[in-house]
Tab-separated table of C-alpha atoms in Angstrom:
chain	number	residue	atom	x	y	z
A	1	LEU	CA	0.000	0.000	0.000
A	2	LEU	CA	2.783	2.430	0.887
A	3	GLU	CA	4.627	1.661	-2.347
A	4	GLY	CA	1.441	2.308	-4.306
A	5	VAL	CA	0.851	5.656	-2.574
A	6	ARG	CA	4.342	6.808	-3.477
A	7	GLN	CA	3.657	6.026	-7.140
A	8	ILE	CA	0.470	8.124	-7.317
A	9	PRO	CA	2.245	11.355	-8.403
A	10	GLU	CA	4.000	9.500	-11.227
A	11	ALA	CA	0.734	7.936	-12.405
A	12	VAL	CA	-1.060	11.289	-12.316
A	13	SER	CA	1.728	12.931	-14.308
A	14	LYS	CA	1.388	10.269	-17.025
A	15	LEU	CA	-2.390	10.670	-17.238
A	16	ALA	CA	-2.070	14.466	-17.302
A	17	LYS	CA	-0.352	14.342	-20.693
A	18	ILE	CA	-3.569	14.453	-22.725
A	19	ASP	CA	-3.233	13.179	-26.276
A	20	PHE	CA	-5.967	13.959	-28.836
A	21	SER	CA	-4.180	12.319	-31.765
A	22	GLN	CA	-6.591	9.358	-31.843
A	23	LEU	CA	-9.736	11.332	-31.013
A	24	ASP	CA	-11.603	10.275	-34.162
A	25	ILE	CA	-10.999	6.568	-33.473
A	26	THR	CA	-11.910	7.019	-29.814
A	27	PHE	CA	-15.126	8.863	-30.662
A	28	ASN	CA	-16.149	6.204	-33.197
A	29	SER	CA	-15.518	3.526	-30.577
A	30	LEU	CA	-17.722	5.436	-28.135
A	31	LEU	CA	-20.490	5.525	-30.751
A	32	GLU	CA	-20.083	1.771	-31.202
A	33	SER	CA	-20.519	1.229	-27.450
A	34	ILE	CA	-23.607	3.453	-27.487
A	35	ASN	CA	-25.023	1.481	-30.414
A	36	VAL	CA	-24.421	-1.785	-28.566
A	37	THR	CA	-26.145	-0.348	-25.485
A	38	VAL	CA	-29.183	0.920	-27.401
A	39	LEU	CA	-29.682	-2.287	-29.388
A	40	ALA	CA	-29.179	-4.548	-26.373
A	41	THR	CA	-31.588	-2.455	-24.298
A	42	VAL	CA	-34.285	-2.359	-26.999
A	43	TYR	CA	-34.086	-6.092	-27.749
A	44	SER	CA	-34.074	-7.071	-24.081
A	45	LEU	CA	-36.852	-4.574	-23.331
A	46	ILE	CA	-39.122	-6.252	-25.877
A	47	GLY	CA	-38.226	-9.744	-24.683
A	48	GLY	CA	-38.510	-8.798	-21.020
A	49	MET	CA	-41.922	-7.197	-21.473
A	50	PHE	CA	-43.194	-10.352	-23.185
A	51	LEU	CA	-41.793	-12.710	-20.544
A	52	SER	CA	-42.958	-10.542	-17.649
A	53	ILE	CA	-46.592	-11.134	-18.603
A	54	PHE	CA	-46.137	-14.862	-17.971
A	55	LEU	CA	-43.961	-14.213	-14.914
A	56	ALA	CA	-46.373	-11.910	-13.069
A	57	LYS	CA	-48.591	-14.007	-10.795
A	58	ASN	CA	-51.644	-11.804	-11.363
A	59	LEU	CA	-51.412	-12.026	-15.179
A	60	THR	CA	-50.013	-15.434	-16.100
A	61	PRO	CA	-52.649	-17.859	-17.425
A	62	PHE	CA	-50.992	-20.809	-15.658
A	63	LYS	CA	-49.303	-20.556	-12.257
A	64	TRP	CA	-46.728	-23.249	-13.064
A	65	ILE	CA	-45.405	-21.131	-15.955
A	66	SER	CA	-44.529	-18.351	-13.501
A	67	THR	CA	-42.662	-20.768	-11.222
A	68	VAL	CA	-40.634	-22.399	-13.999
A	69	LEU	CA	-39.889	-19.098	-15.742
A	70	SER	CA	-38.797	-17.485	-12.471
A	71	ALA	CA	-36.287	-20.281	-11.876
A	72	VAL	CA	-34.863	-20.040	-15.409
A	73	LEU	CA	-34.525	-16.238	-15.293
A	74	THR	CA	-32.865	-16.417	-11.890
A	75	LEU	CA	-30.214	-18.726	-13.346
A	76	LEU	CA	-29.669	-16.332	-16.262
A	77	ARG	CA	-29.243	-13.353	-13.913
A	78	ALA	CA	-26.840	-15.291	-11.710
A	79	ILE	CA	-24.250	-15.336	-14.512
A	80	PRO	CA	-22.612	-11.915	-15.152
A	81	SER	CA	-22.817	-10.291	-18.574
A	82	ILE	CA	-19.078	-10.686	-19.173
A	83	ILE	CA	-19.386	-14.483	-18.826
A	84	TRP	CA	-22.250	-14.554	-21.337
A	85	VAL	CA	-20.194	-12.490	-23.766
A	86	LEU	CA	-17.233	-14.849	-23.454
A	87	LEU	CA	-19.530	-17.777	-24.210
A	88	VAL	CA	-21.092	-15.990	-27.191
A	89	LEU	CA	-17.640	-15.046	-28.518
A	90	VAL	CA	-17.004	-18.732	-29.131
A	91	CYS	CA	-20.081	-18.882	-31.371
A	92	VAL	CA	-20.107	-15.567	-33.252
A	93	GLY	CA	-16.488	-14.437	-32.936
A	94	PHE	CA	-15.080	-11.084	-31.855
A	95	GLY	CA	-17.059	-7.908	-32.412
A	96	PRO	CA	-20.056	-5.935	-31.157
A	97	ALA	CA	-22.534	-8.724	-32.012
A	98	ALA	CA	-21.193	-10.794	-29.132
A	99	GLY	CA	-21.606	-7.831	-26.800
A	100	ILE	CA	-25.206	-7.249	-27.875
A	101	ILE	CA	-26.202	-10.898	-27.434
A	102	GLY	CA	-24.361	-11.323	-24.140
A	103	ILE	CA	-25.880	-8.187	-22.611
A	104	CYS	CA	-29.324	-9.139	-23.955
A	105	ILE	CA	-29.305	-12.482	-22.154
A	106	PHE	CA	-28.679	-10.861	-18.781
A	107	SER	CA	-30.763	-7.728	-19.399
A	108	THR	CA	-33.822	-9.633	-20.647
A	109	SER	CA	-34.021	-11.597	-17.410
A	110	PHE	CA	-33.578	-8.340	-15.473
A	111	PHE	CA	-36.408	-6.622	-17.355
A	112	ALA	CA	-38.721	-9.620	-16.993
A	113	ARG	CA	-38.277	-9.754	-13.222
A	114	SER	CA	-38.519	-5.975	-12.759
A	115	PHE	CA	-41.568	-5.514	-14.982
A	116	ALA	CA	-43.322	-8.473	-13.372
A	117	GLN	CA	-42.913	-6.790	-9.986
A	118	CYS	CA	-44.423	-3.603	-11.423
A	119	TYR	CA	-47.396	-5.564	-12.792
A	120	GLU	CA	-47.950	-7.354	-9.490
A	121	GLU	CA	-48.215	-4.003	-7.684
A	122	VAL	CA	-51.410	-3.168	-9.603
A	123	PRO	CA	-54.379	-3.624	-7.202
A	124	GLN	CA	-56.092	-6.948	-7.730
A	125	GLU	CA	-59.486	-5.262	-7.235
A	126	THR	CA	-58.918	-3.193	-10.368
A	127	LEU	CA	-58.182	-6.272	-12.462
A	128	GLU	CA	-61.173	-8.163	-11.089
A	129	ALA	CA	-63.482	-5.200	-11.777
A	130	LEU	CA	-62.386	-5.020	-15.415
A	131	ARG	CA	-62.768	-8.753	-15.865
A	132	ALA	CA	-66.232	-8.622	-14.327
A	133	MET	CA	-67.169	-6.021	-16.950
A	134	GLY	CA	-66.165	-8.463	-19.693
A	135	ALA	CA	-62.662	-7.160	-20.495
A	136	GLY	CA	-60.263	-9.774	-21.874
A	137	ARG	CA	-56.648	-10.275	-20.874
A	138	VAL	CA	-55.316	-7.959	-23.597
A	139	LYS	CA	-57.788	-5.204	-22.686
A	140	VAL	CA	-56.963	-5.527	-18.994
A	141	PHE	CA	-53.239	-5.336	-19.694
A	142	PHE	CA	-53.350	-2.199	-21.887
A	143	SER	CA	-56.125	-0.426	-19.963
A	144	ALA	CA	-55.048	-0.994	-16.375
A	145	VAL	CA	-51.778	-2.864	-15.888
A	146	LEU	CA	-49.512	-1.034	-18.347
A	147	PRO	CA	-50.611	2.544	-17.436
A	148	SER	CA	-50.286	1.813	-13.707
A	149	ALA	CA	-46.861	0.215	-14.056
A	150	PHE	CA	-45.438	2.637	-16.639
A	151	THR	CA	-43.621	4.902	-14.172
A	152	GLY	CA	-41.880	1.981	-12.506
A	153	MET	CA	-41.026	0.431	-15.863
A	154	LEU	CA	-39.455	3.702	-17.001
A	155	ALA	CA	-37.305	3.829	-13.864
A	156	TRP	CA	-36.117	0.231	-14.367
A	157	THR	CA	-35.379	0.973	-18.032
A	158	SER	CA	-33.155	3.920	-17.140
A	159	ILE	CA	-31.270	1.805	-14.595
A	160	SER	CA	-30.802	-1.003	-17.107
A	161	PHE	CA	-29.627	1.374	-19.848
A	162	GLU	CA	-26.951	2.809	-17.586
A	163	SER	CA	-25.911	-0.677	-16.503
A	164	ASN	CA	-25.792	-1.878	-20.117
A	165	PHE	CA	-23.576	1.037	-21.137
A	166	GLU	CA	-21.182	0.282	-18.305
A	167	ALA	CA	-21.176	-3.367	-19.382
A	168	SER	CA	-20.545	-2.485	-23.046
A	169	ALA	CA	-17.621	-0.269	-22.030
A	170	VAL	CA	-16.061	-3.032	-19.931
A	171	LEU	CA	-16.786	-5.861	-22.368
A	172	GLY	CA	-14.639	-4.197	-25.013
A	173	THR	CA	-11.620	-5.384	-23.066
A	174	VAL	CA	-12.488	-9.019	-23.874
A	175	GLY	CA	-12.993	-8.512	-27.597
A	176	ALA	CA	-16.539	-7.161	-27.852
A	177	GLY	CA	-15.409	-3.888	-29.428
A	178	GLY	CA	-16.314	-0.368	-28.406
A	179	ILE	CA	-14.665	2.151	-26.121
A	180	GLY	CA	-13.452	-0.547	-23.730
A	181	TYR	CA	-11.159	-1.975	-26.409
A	182	VAL	CA	-9.651	1.476	-27.012
A	183	ILE	CA	-8.996	2.040	-23.307
A	184	SER	CA	-7.495	-1.429	-22.882
A	185	ASN	CA	-5.340	-1.010	-25.977
A	186	CYS	CA	-4.091	2.406	-24.845
A	187	MET	CA	-3.177	1.139	-21.391
A	188	THR	CA	-1.350	-1.836	-22.923
A	189	ARG	CA	0.671	0.513	-25.163
A	190	TYR	CA	1.273	2.904	-22.240
A	191	ALA	CA	-0.570	5.600	-24.210
A	192	TYR	CA	-1.999	7.135	-21.060
A	193	GLY	CA	-2.767	10.455	-22.734
A	194	GLN	CA	-5.086	8.734	-25.218
A	195	ALA	CA	-6.604	6.561	-22.483
A	196	ILE	CA	-7.586	9.560	-20.356
A	197	VAL	CA	-9.390	11.098	-23.354
A	198	ALA	CA	-11.393	7.893	-23.825
A	199	ILE	CA	-12.200	7.743	-20.106
A	200	ALA	CA	-13.285	11.402	-20.157
A	201	LEU	CA	-15.686	10.677	-23.046
A	202	VAL	CA	-17.198	7.783	-21.088
A	203	LEU	CA	-17.690	10.008	-18.037
A	204	ALA	CA	-19.219	12.795	-20.143
A	205	PHE	CA	-21.712	10.458	-21.813
A	206	THR	CA	-22.615	8.814	-18.495
A	207	TYR	CA	-23.341	12.220	-16.943
A	208	ALA	CA	-25.365	13.340	-19.981
A	209	MET	CA	-27.298	10.082	-19.850
A	210	GLU	CA	-28.110	10.644	-16.180
A	211	LEU	CA	-29.374	14.174	-16.881
A	212	GLY	CA	-31.459	12.931	-19.821
A	213	PHE	CA	-33.227	10.207	-17.860
A	214	THR	CA	-33.818	12.579	-14.934
A	215	ALA	CA	-35.539	15.019	-17.311
A	216	ILE	CA	-37.652	12.192	-18.785
A	217	LYS	CA	-38.722	11.000	-15.333
A	218	GLU	CA	-39.724	14.528	-14.296
């Protein structure tokens, strides 16, 4: 620990030498990570919303489906995104496709569990009243369940999007492309000035993303 503390000034001096020579490549890599995040979030959002209907105990047509699906999704969430990406890399090779699929597997199970909790918070009396008036399952879902759960679903979506971006940035270090590959490559080549630019872009986008979702929630 003491040896590490003594090396802090040297490390800071290396990072302080900002190098913009590879800014175009770094920016394109950031866009690639954003694309991976958006696609993975959209795909998993659609899949999670579909699965959550069968997972929610107050909506599923058969109770055993909810039990089996809950067990399967729990197993999927137990494995981190980086492990899924490593497994997918064997099948599809290096590149952003592996990152999208790997993040989707984890994120879909996250959305399904989160949305199901939002659906289950809808008062049962409301659902029974609509059914007594002759409303079918589809009508009940779009008229009562979805509007009531929308605020919670939006909050979970913002959390998942931020988490997926962090995952896409990290997964680049294992061959999934994006800004993580640039940062890893710069650190390997001791190009600390280029690495700090890439890290600054990640921080700037993360902060802008936080402000954007806060505005949407308000």
